[in-house]
Structure formats: C-alpha cells, structure tokens
C-alpha positions as a Python dict, from the first residue, in 0.01 Angstrom:
ca = {
    (1, 'M'): (0, 0, 0),
    (2, 'E'): (-190, 61, -323),
    (3, 'F'): (-182, -208, -593),
    (4, 'D'): (19, 10, -833),
    (5, 'E'): (278, 106, -572),
    (6, 'Y'): (441, -229, -502),
    (7, 'E'): (663, -215, -812),
    (8, 'S'): (791, 126, -697),
    (9, 'L'): (917, 49, -348),
    (10, 'P'): (1165, 301, -199),
    (11, 'A'): (1527, 223, -290),
    (12, 'T'): (1626, 185, 76),
    (13, 'S'): (1384, -104, 129),
    (14, 'T'): (1400, -294, -201),
    (15, 'V'): (1704, -514, -126),
    (16, 'L'): (1564, -642, 206),
    (17, 'T'): (1218, -678, 54),
    (18, 'H'): (1343, -875, -247),
    (19, 'M'): (1570, -1096, -35),
    (20, 'S'): (1293, -1174, 215),
    (21, 'A'): (1036, -1240, -56),
    (22, 'G'): (1288, -1446, -253),
    (23, 'A'): (1379, -1661, 48),
    (24, 'M'): (1012, -1740, 117),
    (25, 'A'): (947, -1814, -250),
    (26, 'G'): (1246, -2050, -272),
    (27, 'M'): (1151, -2251, 34),
    (28, 'M'): (786, -2280, -73),
    (29, 'E'): (877, -2381, -428),
    (30, 'H'): (1125, -2654, -333),
    (31, 'C'): (937, -2796, -35),
    (32, 'V'): (593, -2819, -195),
    (33, 'M'): (727, -2979, -513),
    (34, 'Y'): (1001, -3192, -355),
    (35, 'P'): (833, -3535, -408),
    (36, 'L'): (807, -3466, -781),
    (37, 'D'): (1170, -3357, -783),
    (38, 'S'): (1261, -3697, -632),
    (39, 'V'): (1062, -3867, -909),
    (40, 'K'): (1252, -3665, -1171),
    (41, 'T'): (1587, -3770, -1027),
    (42, 'R'): (1484, -4138, -1030),
    (43, 'M'): (1360, -4118, -1389),
    (44, 'Q'): (1690, -3963, -1497),
    (45, 'S'): (1888, -4253, -1347),
    (46, 'L'): (2111, -4434, -1599),
    (47, 'S'): (2174, -4737, -1375),
    (48, 'P'): (1930, -5029, -1383),
    (49, 'S'): (1731, -5086, -1066),
    (50, 'P'): (1552, -5398, -936),
    (51, 'G'): (1210, -5421, -1094),
    (52, 'G'): (1320, -5257, -1417),
    (53, 'E'): (1327, -4903, -1550),
    (54, 'F'): (1130, -4624, -1385),
    (55, 'R'): (844, -4544, -1623),
    (56, 'G'): (608, -4251, -1597),
    (57, 'V'): (568, -3996, -1323),
    (58, 'Y'): (280, -4169, -1143),
    (59, 'G'): (432, -4514, -1184),
    (60, 'T'): (767, -4402, -1043),
    (61, 'L'): (608, -4227, -746),
    (62, 'T'): (382, -4519, -650),
    (63, 'R'): (670, -4764, -691),
    (64, 'M'): (891, -4557, -461),
    (65, 'V'): (619, -4548, -194),
    (66, 'K'): (529, -4918, -220),
    (67, 'T'): (883, -5055, -219),
    (68, 'E'): (1070, -4799, -6),
    (69, 'G'): (813, -4644, 225),
    (70, 'I'): (576, -4350, 227),
    (71, 'F'): (844, -4099, 328),
    (72, 'R'): (1094, -4197, 58),
    (73, 'P'): (988, -3921, -188),
    (74, 'V'): (1074, -3651, 69),
    (75, 'R'): (1410, -3795, 179),
    (76, 'G'): (1678, -3526, 163),
    (77, 'M'): (1437, -3232, 178),
    (78, 'S'): (1632, -3064, 459),
    (79, 'A'): (1920, -3003, 216),
    (80, 'V'): (1705, -2780, -5),
    (81, 'V'): (1542, -2608, 293),
    (82, 'F'): (1882, -2482, 406),
    (83, 'G'): (2003, -2412, 51),
    (84, 'A'): (1695, -2262, -115),
    (85, 'A'): (1640, -1970, 124),
    (86, 'P'): (1980, -1797, 82),
    (87, 'A'): (2007, -1902, -285),
    (88, 'H'): (1673, -1747, -380),
    (89, 'A'): (1729, -1443, -160),
    (90, 'L'): (2040, -1365, -365),
    (91, 'Y'): (1869, -1472, -687),
    (92, 'F'): (1575, -1232, -672),
    (93, 'S'): (1756, -939, -512),
    (94, 'V'): (2034, -950, -773),
    (95, 'Y'): (1781, -998, -1055),
    (96, 'E'): (1568, -702, -951),
    (97, 'R'): (1870, -476, -904),
    (98, 'I'): (2037, -565, -1235),
    (99, 'K'): (1703, -545, -1418),
    (100, 'E'): (1646, -197, -1277),
    (101, 'L'): (1994, -81, -1382),
    (102, 'L'): (1971, -222, -1736),
    (103, 'V'): (1614, -110, -1807),
    (104, 'S'): (1690, 244, -1688),
    (105, 'R'): (1986, 267, -1929),
    (106, 'T'): (1830, 116, -2242),
    (107, 'T'): (1526, 180, -2459),
    (108, 'S'): (1211, -25, -2412),
    (109, 'H'): (1290, -221, -2732),
    (110, 'Y'): (1570, -399, -2547),
    (111, 'N'): (1380, -473, -2225),
    (112, 'H'): (1360, -847, -2291),
    (113, 'L'): (1734, -865, -2343),
    (114, 'S'): (1778, -678, -2016),
    (115, 'Y'): (1556, -932, -1838),
    (116, 'G'): (1759, -1218, -1986),
    (117, 'M'): (2092, -1059, -1889),
    (118, 'A'): (1968, -992, -1535),
    (119, 'G'): (1859, -1355, -1510),
    (120, 'C'): (2205, -1475, -1620),
    (121, 'I'): (2385, -1267, -1357),
    (122, 'A'): (2140, -1369, -1083),
    (123, 'T'): (2200, -1735, -1171),
    (124, 'L'): (2572, -1706, -1093),
    (125, 'F'): (2492, -1614, -733),
    (126, 'H'): (2204, -1862, -698),
    (127, 'D'): (2402, -2162, -822),
    (128, 'A'): (2704, -2083, -607),
    (129, 'V'): (2484, -2150, -303),
    (130, 'M'): (2248, -2412, -445),
    (131, 'T'): (2494, -2651, -615),
    (132, 'P'): (2621, -2818, -293),
    (133, 'A'): (2261, -2853, -170),
    (134, 'D'): (2169, -3018, -502),
    (135, 'V'): (2454, -3267, -467),
    (136, 'V'): (2336, -3377, -122),
    (137, 'K'): (1970, -3375, -223),
    (138, 'Q'): (2016, -3590, -533),
    (139, 'R'): (2243, -3841, -360),
    (140, 'M'): (1973, -3884, -98),
    (141, 'Q'): (1708, -3925, -368),
    (142, 'M'): (1880, -4205, -562),
    (143, 'Y'): (1764, -4566, -538),
    (144, 'N'): (1934, -4760, -257),
    (145, 'S'): (2113, -4447, -135),
    (146, 'P'): (2381, -4547, 122),
    (147, 'Y'): (2340, -4229, 327),
    (148, 'K'): (2140, -4224, 650),
    (149, 'S'): (2088, -3846, 661),
    (150, 'C'): (2196, -3523, 489),
    (151, 'R'): (2471, -3477, 748),
    (152, 'D'): (2592, -3833, 685),
    (153, 'C'): (2588, -3766, 309),
    (154, 'I'): (2795, -3448, 346),
    (155, 'W'): (3054, -3618, 568),
    (156, 'K'): (3092, -3937, 360),
    (157, 'T'): (3104, -3746, 32),
    (158, 'Y'): (3370, -3512, 167),
    (159, 'R'): (3581, -3800, 304),
    (160, 'A'): (3557, -4004, -17),
    (161, 'E'): (3576, -3732, -284),
    (162, 'G'): (3686, -3411, -114),
    (163, 'F'): (3532, -3063, -122),
    (164, 'R'): (3545, -3062, -503),
    (165, 'A'): (3261, -3316, -513),
    (166, 'F'): (3015, -3049, -401),
    (167, 'Y'): (3102, -2826, -696),
    (168, 'R'): (3178, -3089, -962),
    (169, 'S'): (2855, -2999, -1144),
    (170, 'Y'): (2878, -2621, -1093),
    (171, 'M'): (2982, -2538, -1449),
    (172, 'T'): (2725, -2783, -1585),
    (173, 'Q'): (2463, -2626, -1360),
    (174, 'L'): (2553, -2283, -1494),
    (175, 'T'): (2554, -2415, -1852),
    (176, 'M'): (2200, -2538, -1791),
    (177, 'N'): (2066, -2260, -1570),
    (178, 'V'): (2198, -1959, -1763),
    (179, 'P'): (1986, -2044, -2071),
    (180, 'F'): (1708, -2178, -1848),
    (181, 'Q'): (1684, -1859, -1643),
    (182, 'S'): (1727, -1634, -1946),
    (183, 'I'): (1437, -1807, -2124),
    (184, 'H'): (1241, -1824, -1798),
    (185, 'F'): (1268, -1454, -1715),
    (186, 'M'): (1211, -1334, -2072),
    (187, 'I'): (894, -1544, -2106),
    (188, 'Y'): (772, -1445, -1760),
    (189, 'E'): (820, -1074, -1826),
    (190, 'Y'): (669, -1107, -2175),
    (191, 'M'): (364, -1287, -2033),
    (192, 'Q'): (334, -1018, -1767),
    (193, 'E'): (315, -758, -2042),
    (194, 'M'): (38, -961, -2206),
    (195, 'T'): (-165, -1056, -1896),
    (196, 'N'): (-73, -779, -1653),
    (197, 'P'): (34, -468, -1849),
    (198, 'E'): (-30, -239, -1551),
    (199, 'R'): (223, -445, -1348),
    (200, 'R'): (-6, -460, -1049),
    (201, 'Y'): (-23, -740, -795),
    (202, 'N'): (-226, -995, -992),
    (203, 'P'): (-206, -1354, -856),
    (204, 'K'): (-369, -1512, -1163),
    (205, 'A'): (-129, -1340, -1403),
    (206, 'H'): (172, -1434, -1189),
    (207, 'V'): (69, -1802, -1176),
    (208, 'I'): (0, -1829, -1551),
    (209, 'S'): (317, -1642, -1648),
    (210, 'G'): (533, -1844, -1409),
    (211, 'A'): (393, -2181, -1515),
    (212, 'L'): (438, -2117, -1887),
    (213, 'A'): (788, -1976, -1839),
    (214, 'G'): (893, -2279, -1634),
    (215, 'A'): (749, -2533, -1878),
    (216, 'V'): (921, -2390, -2186),
    (217, 'A'): (1258, -2339, -2015),
    (218, 'A'): (1248, -2686, -1855),
    (219, 'S'): (1176, -2873, -2179),
    (220, 'I'): (1457, -2699, -2367),
    (221, 'T'): (1723, -2764, -2100),
    (222, 'T'): (1637, -3126, -2006),
    (223, 'P'): (1952, -3282, -2166),
    (224, 'L'): (2173, -3061, -1951),
    (225, 'D'): (1971, -3151, -1641),
    (226, 'V'): (2029, -3523, -1707),
    (227, 'C'): (2405, -3457, -1727),
    (228, 'K'): (2392, -3251, -1408),
    (229, 'T'): (2215, -3535, -1225),
    (230, 'L'): (2484, -3780, -1337),
    (231, 'L'): (2763, -3548, -1220),
    (232, 'N'): (2592, -3492, -885),
    (233, 'T'): (2508, -3854, -807),
    (234, 'Q'): (2809, -4029, -965),
    (235, 'E'): (2593, -4339, -1010),
    (236, 'V'): (2795, -4653, -943),
    (237, 'G'): (2658, -4837, -1246),
    (238, 'A'): (2732, -4552, -1484),
    (239, 'V'): (3079, -4485, -1341),
    (240, 'S'): (3184, -4851, -1352),
    (241, 'T'): (3064, -4881, -1712),
    (242, 'M'): (3300, -4601, -1815),
    (243, 'G'): (3586, -4765, -1624),
    (244, 'Q'): (3680, -4449, -1434),
    (245, 'P'): (3653, -4351, -1066),
    (246, 'H'): (3442, -4042, -1138),
    (247, 'I'): (3245, -3872, -1415),
    (248, 'K'): (3437, -3549, -1466),
    (249, 'G'): (3291, -3248, -1640),
    (250, 'L'): (3011, -3185, -1887),
    (251, 'P'): (3177, -3342, -2198),
    (252, 'H'): (3240, -3665, -2005),
    (253, 'A'): (2883, -3665, -1875),
    (254, 'F'): (2746, -3613, -2228),
    (255, 'R'): (2947, -3908, -2359),
    (256, 'T'): (2838, -4127, -2071),
    (257, 'V'): (2469, -4046, -2116),
    (258, 'Y'): (2489, -4122, -2489),
    (259, 'R'): (2681, -4445, -2432),
    (260, 'L'): (2431, -4572, -2176),
    (261, 'G'): (2105, -4434, -2310),
    (262, 'G'): (2158, -4306, -2664),
    (263, 'I'): (1971, -3994, -2778),
    (264, 'R'): (1675, -4100, -2566),
    (265, 'G'): (1895, -4085, -2258),
    (266, 'Y'): (1920, -3705, -2283),
    (267, 'F'): (1543, -3673, -2239),
    (268, 'Q'): (1490, -3916, -1952),
    (269, 'G'): (1260, -3764, -1694),
    (270, 'M'): (1152, -3480, -1924),
    (271, 'S'): (784, -3522, -1839),
    (272, 'A'): (863, -3515, -1467),
    (273, 'R'): (1088, -3212, -1513),
    (274, 'V'): (820, -3014, -1696),
    (275, 'L'): (549, -3122, -1451),
    (276, 'Y'): (781, -3021, -1168),
    (277, 'Q'): (883, -2685, -1313),
    (278, 'M'): (537, -2563, -1413),
    (279, 'P'): (388, -2554, -1062),
    (280, 'S'): (731, -2478, -910),
    (281, 'T'): (780, -2157, -1105),
    (282, 'A'): (412, -2069, -1063),
    (283, 'I'): (446, -2111, -684),
    (284, 'C'): (780, -1931, -678),
    (285, 'W'): (662, -1624, -868),
    (286, 'S'): (322, -1600, -698),
    (287, 'V'): (477, -1633, -349),
    (288, 'Y'): (754, -1389, -438),
    (289, 'E'): (515, -1129, -580),
    (290, 'F'): (281, -1173, -283),
    (291, 'F'): (554, -1116, -24),
    (292, 'K'): (695, -828, -223),
    (293, 'Y'): (349, -670, -231),
    (294, 'F'): (283, -758, 134),
}
C-alpha cells in the first residue's frame, strides 16, 4: 500500500480496519501507561493515608512500590485489558465513520467542528463500555483496597451496591470526556494539518499531534476527572465525612471535593494526569495510525 493510500481505504474494509486498529491502540495505550494511571488515582484521593498526602508523581510511585510491593502500580490492569479493546474499537470506528459523513456534507471551513462532533458521538459508545472497567480499575488502585482481584471487586461491588455502582459515574464520565475528546480530536486534526498536510503515514507527526492534544485536553478537564474518581471509588473517608452511604451524581461529587480539598482539591493529580495523557494519546494515535496503515 502506498503512503498516500491508507487514508482512502475501500469502504467495505474501513470498519474492520478501524475497529482492529482501535482495539490494538487502546490496549497498548492503557497497558503501557497503567502504572502512571495508578499514580494519578492515588494523587486524586481525598482520604488521608498513613504517611501523609501523596506528593508528586515520582514520590507517589516510589512510595507505592516501597510500602506495598513492586507490583502494586499494575494491580487491576486486567480490567482495562478487557475493557479497552472493545471500547476503543467502537471509539475509532464510530469516529472515522461520523467524521467521514460530516466532512463530506460540509465545507472545509467547518472541518474542525466536524472533528469535534465526531469525537462527541464516539465518546458515547466508548464510555458505555469503559465506565464499568474504570470502576473496577480505580477501586483496585486505591490505597488499602479490600479486593483480592478484579473478579472479587466485581462480585463484592455488585453485592454491596448493585449493578448501578458500575455506571454511577457514567454521566460524569461523559461530562468530562465529551469536552475532552472534542478538544483532543480538534487539536489532533489541527496539528496534523500543520505537521502532516499530505495526511500520509507519518509516525513523528502522529506522536507530536497526539501528545499535544492529550496534554491540553487533560489539563482542562482535570476537575471533572477528580469528581469521576470519587464517584468510582466511593472513598470511605470522603463518604463518611458527608454523612451519606454513597456519593451520588456530579453535583454531590463537586460539593464533596470542595468541602474536603477546597479549590485545590479539583486539581489534585493534575501533573500525573497530564504526564499520563501525553504519552498515552501519543501511543494511542501512533499505534492506531500504524495498524490502519499496515
């Protein structure tokens, strides 16, 4: 296949191609960067832990390894392995299809809006699959997690809180990911126009565009990510402080974060989130574009 042909794959093969490439990209992104994702979750914790607050990305990671074992940063990875593949397969295939439809029906002046809209629609499908996996993953990542395995986490969470627990943060996840993905896709496509105007397979351009898009989108949406983490983990310290059995919904999570951490609480773990998203989106896009080209 010539370099300039991979963006013009036959219509009969694009869905399978995008789903396969998306599944590989999702698994690579989440698995390679999983330890940093665990660090982010710890830094976003609103409950005090023995030894004091988690400070800094490196400090949090080394503390986790020294006090809880070398494999602690990868605990719960199997949840994202099973969730990321189908979630990203839907994500990229829907994005490419909607982008193609919108761009073909609008003038080039509105292309960036088309990319943003396609990203919003793709997010609905992605989060429907990924939200339960995030719940299990983050509960496994928390300090002193009571769960022995992902299967144990699923069973105990279901028995204690019901099926709703796995989708308690879905609307918050959408509230965060719709602007995140809109910003992410618009910046990525804009950077592609700047660094790769011919739209050929260009690994360097894909890495740079993906990293910048991830960094900007991650920094803007950090407060919503902190609220999502609280809804997913239902931290005992935070829940007991509010005097209720569960943190319910985004408004409740926002009030809880402010009450426990003030304005600063909304930006806990921001450095880890940006450091996680930059290589994550760079890996995701470069792997996706490679497999699409391949």
